[in-house]
């Protein structure tokens, strides 16, 4: 999960960043609107946390611009303003949520998780593809109900694949997600993580390969139908969401 916080108040921005890092998210900060828009343009974010009062432009202006070129990216507005008019204006400009300052760390995280679930089309914190299930809240991956023991980086890769199921994720995007633009190693490291992830998942599932390689473009997670085609003898028991 990769977040961008557009906020000029350093204490608030750093507080959000620490909370996000503790959850295993990658979090970047932009101190003004122009920097924020530039970062959104060049990087892929899963959620934007946007302050309304910024030194160079208003949050409303930023929101409108975000909606022009990245339609679907979820935006949580942060504001000291508590008026109904302000909130309505934000929602009609395309905000997904509105949080009034001061706010608690836990409330912000709960809202981030709620948005993640909505964005992935699931109202439960558990996302399933056939027998493969990921619990975003507890960071647990299971196959046939049996836990797959993953390192943080392996988990982050699988979380991104499942969160963006149906799309191809490039190695650059994985690196950005894992390292957040800091001390990024060679792209080849992504292949190494994918290889380890596949082995661990194959061990628990009895040989199923859940991750597809799209040569020259990246990786994506397979849908149940694809897995069933490759493993016709396999019985699939749908796990019930907790
Ligand atoms: Ca501000």
PDB file of C-alpha atoms and ligand atoms in Angstrom:
ATOM      1  CA  UNK A   1       0.000   0.000   0.000  1.00  0.00           C
ATOM      2  CA  UNK A   2       1.405   3.349  -1.015  1.00  0.00           C
ATOM      3  CA  UNK A   3       0.078   6.636   0.306  1.00  0.00           C
ATOM      4  CA  UNK A   4       0.756  10.287  -0.384  1.00  0.00           C
ATOM      5  CA  UNK A   5       0.093  12.876   2.311  1.00  0.00           C
ATOM      6  CA  UNK A   6      -0.311  16.442   1.004  1.00  0.00           C
ATOM      7  CA  UNK A   7      -0.014  18.496   4.162  1.00  0.00           C
ATOM      8  CA  UNK A   8       2.046  21.565   5.079  1.00  0.00           C
ATOM      9  CA  UNK A   9       1.870  21.062   8.834  1.00  0.00           C
ATOM     10  CA  UNK A  10       4.956  19.035   9.509  1.00  0.00           C
ATOM     11  CA  UNK A  11       3.846  17.502  12.792  1.00  0.00           C
ATOM     12  CA  UNK A  12       0.615  16.186  11.309  1.00  0.00           C
ATOM     13  CA  UNK A  13       2.288  14.887   8.159  1.00  0.00           C
ATOM     14  CA  UNK A  14       5.039  13.121  10.112  1.00  0.00           C
ATOM     15  CA  UNK A  15       2.472  11.664  12.541  1.00  0.00           C
ATOM     16  CA  UNK A  16       0.496  10.168   9.654  1.00  0.00           C
ATOM     17  CA  UNK A  17       3.682   8.865   8.084  1.00  0.00           C
ATOM     18  CA  UNK A  18       4.740   7.100  11.295  1.00  0.00           C
ATOM     19  CA  UNK A  19       1.286   5.534  11.690  1.00  0.00           C
ATOM     20  CA  UNK A  20       1.394   4.344   8.069  1.00  0.00           C
ATOM     21  CA  UNK A  21       4.896   2.915   8.370  1.00  0.00           C
ATOM     22  CA  UNK A  22       3.825   1.010  11.497  1.00  0.00           C
ATOM     23  CA  UNK A  23       1.079  -0.575   9.363  1.00  0.00           C
ATOM     24  CA  UNK A  24       3.610  -1.590   6.735  1.00  0.00           C
ATOM     25  CA  UNK A  25       2.504   1.056   4.209  1.00  0.00           C
ATOM     26  CA  UNK A  26       4.824   3.202   2.172  1.00  0.00           C
ATOM     27  CA  UNK A  27       4.062   6.856   2.831  1.00  0.00           C
ATOM     28  CA  UNK A  28       5.386   9.987   1.157  1.00  0.00           C
ATOM     29  CA  UNK A  29       4.803  13.605   2.058  1.00  0.00           C
ATOM     30  CA  UNK A  30       4.270  16.639  -0.157  1.00  0.00           C
ATOM     31  CA  UNK A  31       4.380  19.978   1.649  1.00  0.00           C
ATOM     32  CA  UNK A  32       2.403  21.904  -0.931  1.00  0.00           C
ATOM     33  CA  UNK A  33      -0.081  21.417  -3.723  1.00  0.00           C
ATOM     34  CA  UNK A  34       2.316  21.701  -6.639  1.00  0.00           C
ATOM     35  CA  UNK A  35       4.681  19.074  -5.242  1.00  0.00           C
ATOM     36  CA  UNK A  36       1.723  16.845  -4.470  1.00  0.00           C
ATOM     37  CA  UNK A  37       0.314  17.054  -7.987  1.00  0.00           C
ATOM     38  CA  UNK A  38       3.718  16.376  -9.488  1.00  0.00           C
ATOM     39  CA  UNK A  39       4.206  13.304  -7.309  1.00  0.00           C
ATOM     40  CA  UNK A  40       0.734  11.988  -8.196  1.00  0.00           C
ATOM     41  CA  UNK A  41       1.599  12.465 -11.837  1.00  0.00           C
ATOM     42  CA  UNK A  42       4.817  10.472 -11.666  1.00  0.00           C
ATOM     43  CA  UNK A  43       4.058   7.788  -9.083  1.00  0.00           C
ATOM     44  CA  UNK A  44       1.292   5.338  -8.395  1.00  0.00           C
ATOM     45  CA  UNK A  45      -0.514   5.852  -5.109  1.00  0.00           C
ATOM     46  CA  UNK A  46      -3.321   3.794  -3.606  1.00  0.00           C
ATOM     47  CA  UNK A  47      -4.659   6.584  -1.399  1.00  0.00           C
ATOM     48  CA  UNK A  48      -4.110  10.357  -1.167  1.00  0.00           C
ATOM     49  CA  UNK A  49      -4.545  12.141   2.144  1.00  0.00           C
ATOM     50  CA  UNK A  50      -5.174  15.783   1.365  1.00  0.00           C
ATOM     51  CA  UNK A  51      -5.132  18.838   3.614  1.00  0.00           C
ATOM     52  CA  UNK A  52      -7.501  21.611   2.502  1.00  0.00           C
ATOM     53  CA  UNK A  53      -5.451  24.650   3.503  1.00  0.00           C
ATOM     54  CA  UNK A  54      -2.105  24.617   1.756  1.00  0.00           C
ATOM     55  CA  UNK A  55       0.345  27.466   1.101  1.00  0.00           C
ATOM     56  CA  UNK A  56       0.109  27.519  -2.697  1.00  0.00           C
ATOM     57  CA  UNK A  57      -3.389  26.329  -3.571  1.00  0.00           C
ATOM     58  CA  UNK A  58      -6.541  25.045  -1.956  1.00  0.00           C
ATOM     59  CA  UNK A  59      -7.289  21.395  -1.448  1.00  0.00           C
ATOM     60  CA  UNK A  60     -10.403  21.836  -3.598  1.00  0.00           C
ATOM     61  CA  UNK A  61      -8.265  22.913  -6.530  1.00  0.00           C
ATOM     62  CA  UNK A  62      -5.971  19.905  -6.024  1.00  0.00           C
ATOM     63  CA  UNK A  63      -8.934  17.570  -5.768  1.00  0.00           C
ATOM     64  CA  UNK A  64     -10.342  18.873  -9.040  1.00  0.00           C
ATOM     65  CA  UNK A  65      -6.964  18.389 -10.742  1.00  0.00           C
ATOM     66  CA  UNK A  66      -6.540  14.876  -9.339  1.00  0.00           C
ATOM     67  CA  UNK A  67      -9.972  13.993 -10.695  1.00  0.00           C
ATOM     68  CA  UNK A  68      -8.911  15.264 -14.127  1.00  0.00           C
ATOM     69  CA  UNK A  69      -6.018  12.867 -14.584  1.00  0.00           C
ATOM     70  CA  UNK A  70      -6.366  10.119 -11.950  1.00  0.00           C
ATOM     71  CA  UNK A  71     -10.061   9.528 -11.683  1.00  0.00           C
ATOM     72  CA  UNK A  72     -10.185   6.530  -9.429  1.00  0.00           C
ATOM     73  CA  UNK A  73      -7.538   7.217  -6.837  1.00  0.00           C
ATOM     74  CA  UNK A  74      -9.200   7.440  -3.407  1.00  0.00           C
ATOM     75  CA  UNK A  75      -8.771  10.777  -1.591  1.00  0.00           C
ATOM     76  CA  UNK A  76      -9.290  11.387   2.116  1.00  0.00           C
ATOM     77  CA  UNK A  77      -9.614  15.103   2.914  1.00  0.00           C
ATOM     78  CA  UNK A  78      -8.176  16.361   6.192  1.00  0.00           C
ATOM     79  CA  UNK A  79      -9.436  19.657   7.458  1.00  0.00           C
ATOM     80  CA  UNK A  80      -9.774  21.852  10.496  1.00  0.00           C
ATOM     81  CA  UNK A  81     -13.051  23.101   9.005  1.00  0.00           C
ATOM     82  CA  UNK A  82     -16.075  21.303  10.319  1.00  0.00           C
ATOM     83  CA  UNK A  83     -18.866  22.973   8.343  1.00  0.00           C
ATOM     84  CA  UNK A  84     -21.388  20.942   6.407  1.00  0.00           C
ATOM     85  CA  UNK A  85     -20.917  23.224   3.349  1.00  0.00           C
ATOM     86  CA  UNK A  86     -17.184  22.504   3.285  1.00  0.00           C
ATOM     87  CA  UNK A  87     -17.756  18.767   3.532  1.00  0.00           C
ATOM     88  CA  UNK A  88     -20.402  18.775   0.796  1.00  0.00           C
ATOM     89  CA  UNK A  89     -18.095  20.786  -1.451  1.00  0.00           C
ATOM     90  CA  UNK A  90     -15.324  18.217  -0.966  1.00  0.00           C
ATOM     91  CA  UNK A  91     -17.568  15.240  -1.627  1.00  0.00           C
ATOM     92  CA  UNK A  92     -19.016  16.845  -4.735  1.00  0.00           C
ATOM     93  CA  UNK A  93     -15.460  17.561  -5.930  1.00  0.00           C
ATOM     94  CA  UNK A  94     -14.692  13.863  -5.672  1.00  0.00           C
ATOM     95  CA  UNK A  95     -13.409  13.244  -2.128  1.00  0.00           C
ATOM     96  CA  UNK A  96     -13.963   9.734  -0.807  1.00  0.00           C
ATOM     97  CA  UNK A  97     -13.821  10.639   2.845  1.00  0.00           C
ATOM     98  CA  UNK A  98     -13.495  13.679   5.114  1.00  0.00           C
ATOM     99  CA  UNK A  99     -11.731  13.737   8.444  1.00  0.00           C
ATOM    100  CA  UNK A 100     -11.839  16.715  10.789  1.00  0.00           C
ATOM    101  CA  UNK A 101      -8.700  17.784  12.659  1.00  0.00           C
ATOM    102  CA  UNK A 102      -7.762  16.866  15.296  1.00  0.00           C
ATOM    103  CA  UNK A 103      -8.253  13.196  14.518  1.00  0.00           C
ATOM    104  CA  UNK A 104      -7.026  10.030  16.116  1.00  0.00           C
ATOM    105  CA  UNK A 105      -4.459   7.825  14.463  1.00  0.00           C
ATOM    106  CA  UNK A 106      -6.779   4.841  14.817  1.00  0.00           C
ATOM    107  CA  UNK A 107      -9.679   6.605  13.140  1.00  0.00           C
ATOM    108  CA  UNK A 108      -7.510   7.570  10.191  1.00  0.00           C
ATOM    109  CA  UNK A 109      -6.229   4.001   9.843  1.00  0.00           C
ATOM    110  CA  UNK A 110      -9.754   2.590  10.087  1.00  0.00           C
ATOM    111  CA  UNK A 111     -10.816   4.928   7.269  1.00  0.00           C
ATOM    112  CA  UNK A 112      -7.804   3.961   5.161  1.00  0.00           C
ATOM    113  CA  UNK A 113      -8.665   0.281   5.560  1.00  0.00           C
ATOM    114  CA  UNK A 114     -12.332   0.958   4.759  1.00  0.00           C
ATOM    115  CA  UNK A 115     -11.310   2.735   1.549  1.00  0.00           C
ATOM    116  CA  UNK A 116      -8.933  -0.064   0.617  1.00  0.00           C
ATOM    117  CA  UNK A 117     -11.754  -2.561   0.970  1.00  0.00           C
ATOM    118  CA  UNK A 118     -14.118  -0.470  -1.122  1.00  0.00           C
ATOM    119  CA  UNK A 119     -11.459   0.105  -3.765  1.00  0.00           C
ATOM    120  CA  UNK A 120     -10.838  -3.616  -4.065  1.00  0.00           C
ATOM    121  CA  UNK A 121     -14.583  -4.169  -4.397  1.00  0.00           C
ATOM    122  CA  UNK A 122     -14.791  -5.972  -1.079  1.00  0.00           C
ATOM    123  CA  UNK A 123     -16.555  -4.889   2.026  1.00  0.00           C
ATOM    124  CA  UNK A 124     -14.812  -7.451   4.143  1.00  0.00           C
ATOM    125  CA  UNK A 125     -11.162  -7.036   5.121  1.00  0.00           C
ATOM    126  CA  UNK A 126     -10.601 -10.426   3.531  1.00  0.00           C
ATOM    127  CA  UNK A 127     -10.114 -10.647  -0.206  1.00  0.00           C
ATOM    128  CA  UNK A 128     -10.381 -14.056  -1.813  1.00  0.00           C
ATOM    129  CA  UNK A 129      -9.440 -15.463  -5.178  1.00  0.00           C
ATOM    130  CA  UNK A 130     -10.699 -19.034  -5.084  1.00  0.00           C
ATOM    131  CA  UNK A 131      -8.892 -20.786  -2.268  1.00  0.00           C
ATOM    132  CA  UNK A 132      -6.374 -17.987  -1.826  1.00  0.00           C
ATOM    133  CA  UNK A 133      -7.355 -15.440   0.819  1.00  0.00           C
ATOM    134  CA  UNK A 134      -5.644 -12.350   2.134  1.00  0.00           C
ATOM    135  CA  UNK A 135      -6.638 -10.615   5.349  1.00  0.00           C
ATOM    136  CA  UNK A 136      -5.545  -6.981   4.944  1.00  0.00           C
ATOM    137  CA  UNK A 137      -6.195  -6.114   8.588  1.00  0.00           C
ATOM    138  CA  UNK A 138      -4.166  -8.910  10.106  1.00  0.00           C
ATOM    139  CA  UNK A 139      -1.762  -9.322   7.178  1.00  0.00           C
ATOM    140  CA  UNK A 140      -2.385 -13.045   6.928  1.00  0.00           C
ATOM    141  CA  UNK A 141      -2.399 -15.070   3.718  1.00  0.00           C
ATOM    142  CA  UNK A 142      -4.104 -18.450   3.614  1.00  0.00           C
ATOM    143  CA  UNK A 143      -4.626 -21.149   0.998  1.00  0.00           C
ATOM    144  CA  UNK A 144      -7.321 -23.716   1.826  1.00  0.00           C
ATOM    145  CA  UNK A 145      -7.427 -22.036   5.221  1.00  0.00           C
ATOM    146  CA  UNK A 146      -3.796 -22.902   5.854  1.00  0.00           C
ATOM    147  CA  UNK A 147      -1.517 -19.972   6.574  1.00  0.00           C
ATOM    148  CA  UNK A 148       1.348 -19.181   4.198  1.00  0.00           C
ATOM    149  CA  UNK A 149       4.256 -17.802   6.217  1.00  0.00           C
ATOM    150  CA  UNK A 150       5.581 -14.758   4.358  1.00  0.00           C
ATOM    151  CA  UNK A 151       8.190 -12.117   5.044  1.00  0.00           C
ATOM    152  CA  UNK A 152       7.047  -8.467   5.034  1.00  0.00           C
ATOM    153  CA  UNK A 153       8.293  -7.887   1.513  1.00  0.00           C
ATOM    154  CA  UNK A 154       6.711 -11.050   0.141  1.00  0.00           C
ATOM    155  CA  UNK A 155       3.448 -10.085   1.828  1.00  0.00           C
ATOM    156  CA  UNK A 156       3.607  -6.562   0.377  1.00  0.00           C
ATOM    157  CA  UNK A 157       4.062  -7.968  -3.124  1.00  0.00           C
ATOM    158  CA  UNK A 158       1.125 -10.339  -2.806  1.00  0.00           C
ATOM    159  CA  UNK A 159      -1.052  -7.644  -1.209  1.00  0.00           C
ATOM    160  CA  UNK A 160      -0.418  -5.358  -4.168  1.00  0.00           C
ATOM    161  CA  UNK A 161      -1.110  -8.152  -6.677  1.00  0.00           C
ATOM    162  CA  UNK A 162      -4.405  -9.013  -5.001  1.00  0.00           C
ATOM    163  CA  UNK A 163      -5.434  -5.436  -4.347  1.00  0.00           C
ATOM    164  CA  UNK A 164      -4.985  -4.678  -8.026  1.00  0.00           C
ATOM    165  CA  UNK A 165      -6.228  -7.995  -9.339  1.00  0.00           C
ATOM    166  CA  UNK A 166      -6.931  -7.919 -13.047  1.00  0.00           C
ATOM    167  CA  UNK A 167      -4.078  -5.554 -13.803  1.00  0.00           C
ATOM    168  CA  UNK A 168      -0.432  -6.094 -14.646  1.00  0.00           C
ATOM    169  CA  UNK A 169       2.025  -4.669 -12.146  1.00  0.00           C
ATOM    170  CA  UNK A 170       5.444  -3.646 -13.376  1.00  0.00           C
ATOM    171  CA  UNK A 171       8.655  -4.387 -11.540  1.00  0.00           C
ATOM    172  CA  UNK A 172       9.173  -0.641 -11.085  1.00  0.00           C
ATOM    173  CA  UNK A 173       5.823  -0.380  -9.297  1.00  0.00           C
ATOM    174  CA  UNK A 174       6.748  -3.260  -6.987  1.00  0.00           C
ATOM    175  CA  UNK A 175      10.070  -1.616  -6.153  1.00  0.00           C
ATOM    176  CA  UNK A 176       8.323   1.678  -5.463  1.00  0.00           C
ATOM    177  CA  UNK A 177       5.934  -0.077  -3.169  1.00  0.00           C
ATOM    178  CA  UNK A 178       8.515  -2.060  -1.284  1.00  0.00           C
ATOM    179  CA  UNK A 179      11.189   0.591  -0.943  1.00  0.00           C
ATOM    180  CA  UNK A 180       9.241   3.815  -1.393  1.00  0.00           C
ATOM    181  CA  UNK A 181      11.856   5.349  -3.689  1.00  0.00           C
ATOM    182  CA  UNK A 182      14.590   4.958  -1.072  1.00  0.00           C
ATOM    183  CA  UNK A 183      17.747   2.913  -1.737  1.00  0.00           C
ATOM    184  CA  UNK A 184      15.984   0.889  -4.372  1.00  0.00           C
ATOM    185  CA  UNK A 185      17.962  -2.174  -5.409  1.00  0.00           C
ATOM    186  CA  UNK A 186      18.048  -3.618  -8.922  1.00  0.00           C
ATOM    187  CA  UNK A 187      14.743  -4.556 -10.581  1.00  0.00           C
ATOM    188  CA  UNK A 188      15.890  -8.193 -10.575  1.00  0.00           C
ATOM    189  CA  UNK A 189      15.186  -8.361  -6.842  1.00  0.00           C
ATOM    190  CA  UNK A 190      11.473  -8.384  -7.713  1.00  0.00           C
ATOM    191  CA  UNK A 191      11.926 -11.666  -9.622  1.00  0.00           C
ATOM    192  CA  UNK A 192      13.661 -13.118  -6.589  1.00  0.00           C
ATOM    193  CA  UNK A 193      10.777 -12.140  -4.278  1.00  0.00           C
ATOM    194  CA  UNK A 194       8.188 -13.459  -6.739  1.00  0.00           C
ATOM    195  CA  UNK A 195      10.099 -16.734  -7.003  1.00  0.00           C
ATOM    196  CA  UNK A 196      10.152 -17.144  -3.203  1.00  0.00           C
ATOM    197  CA  UNK A 197       6.482 -16.202  -2.979  1.00  0.00           C
ATOM    198  CA  UNK A 198       5.530 -18.763  -5.634  1.00  0.00           C
ATOM    199  CA  UNK A 199       7.500 -21.503  -3.886  1.00  0.00           C
ATOM    200  CA  UNK A 200       5.888 -20.845  -0.514  1.00  0.00           C
ATOM    201  CA  UNK A 201       2.407 -20.719  -2.043  1.00  0.00           C
ATOM    202  CA  UNK A 202       3.026 -23.852  -4.115  1.00  0.00           C
ATOM    203  CA  UNK A 203       4.162 -25.714  -1.002  1.00  0.00           C
ATOM    204  CA  UNK A 204       0.926 -24.973   0.857  1.00  0.00           C
ATOM    205  CA  UNK A 205      -1.368 -25.453  -2.161  1.00  0.00           C
ATOM    206  CA  UNK A 206       0.216 -28.615  -3.521  1.00  0.00           C
ATOM    207  CA  UNK A 207       1.832 -27.072  -6.552  1.00  0.00           C
ATOM    208  CA  UNK A 208      -0.441 -24.255  -7.678  1.00  0.00           C
ATOM    209  CA  UNK A 209       1.198 -21.224  -9.276  1.00  0.00           C
ATOM    210  CA  UNK A 210      -0.949 -18.223  -8.402  1.00  0.00           C
ATOM    211  CA  UNK A 211       1.172 -15.567 -10.105  1.00  0.00           C
ATOM    212  CA  UNK A 212       1.325 -14.985 -13.821  1.00  0.00           C
ATOM    213  CA  UNK A 213       4.420 -13.617 -15.587  1.00  0.00           C
ATOM    214  CA  UNK A 214       3.667 -11.220 -18.429  1.00  0.00           C
ATOM    215  CA  UNK A 215       6.953 -11.034 -20.246  1.00  0.00           C
ATOM    216  CA  UNK A 216       8.390  -7.571 -20.517  1.00  0.00           C
ATOM    217  CA  UNK A 217       5.546  -6.040 -18.535  1.00  0.00           C
ATOM    218  CA  UNK A 218       5.403  -7.510 -15.067  1.00  0.00           C
ATOM    219  CA  UNK A 219       3.228  -9.791 -12.996  1.00  0.00           C
ATOM    220  CA  UNK A 220      -0.421 -10.292 -12.161  1.00  0.00           C
ATOM    221  CA  UNK A 221      -2.390 -12.588  -9.915  1.00  0.00           C
ATOM    222  CA  UNK A 222      -4.339 -15.374 -11.634  1.00  0.00           C
ATOM    223  CA  UNK A 223      -8.088 -15.584 -11.348  1.00  0.00           C
ATOM    224  CA  UNK A 224      -9.634 -18.782 -10.067  1.00  0.00           C
ATOM    225  CA  UNK A 225     -10.810 -19.781 -13.552  1.00  0.00           C
ATOM    226  CA  UNK A 226      -7.246 -19.654 -14.876  1.00  0.00           C
ATOM    227  CA  UNK A 227      -5.972 -21.751 -11.990  1.00  0.00           C
ATOM    228  CA  UNK A 228      -8.756 -24.287 -12.490  1.00  0.00           C
ATOM    229  CA  UNK A 229      -7.866 -24.556 -16.179  1.00  0.00           C
ATOM    230  CA  UNK A 230      -4.241 -25.242 -15.313  1.00  0.00           C
ATOM    231  CA  UNK A 231      -5.095 -27.660 -12.498  1.00  0.00           C
ATOM    232  CA  UNK A 232      -8.314 -29.378 -13.601  1.00  0.00           C
ATOM    233  CA  UNK A 233      -8.031 -32.126 -11.026  1.00  0.00           C
ATOM    234  CA  UNK A 234      -7.941 -29.672  -8.203  1.00  0.00           C
ATOM    235  CA  UNK A 235     -10.875 -29.295  -5.903  1.00  0.00           C
ATOM    236  CA  UNK A 236     -11.599 -25.731  -4.955  1.00  0.00           C
ATOM    237  CA  UNK A 237     -13.297 -25.083  -1.715  1.00  0.00           C
ATOM    238  CA  UNK A 238     -14.334 -21.515  -1.344  1.00  0.00           C
ATOM    239  CA  UNK A 239     -13.290 -20.125   1.969  1.00  0.00           C
ATOM    240  CA  UNK A 240     -15.881 -18.279   3.897  1.00  0.00           C
ATOM    241  CA  UNK A 241     -14.945 -14.712   4.708  1.00  0.00           C
ATOM    242  CA  UNK A 242     -14.414 -14.270   8.426  1.00  0.00           C
TER     243      UNK A 242
HETATM  244 CA1  LIG B   1      -2.616  23.252   6.254  1.00  0.00          CA
END
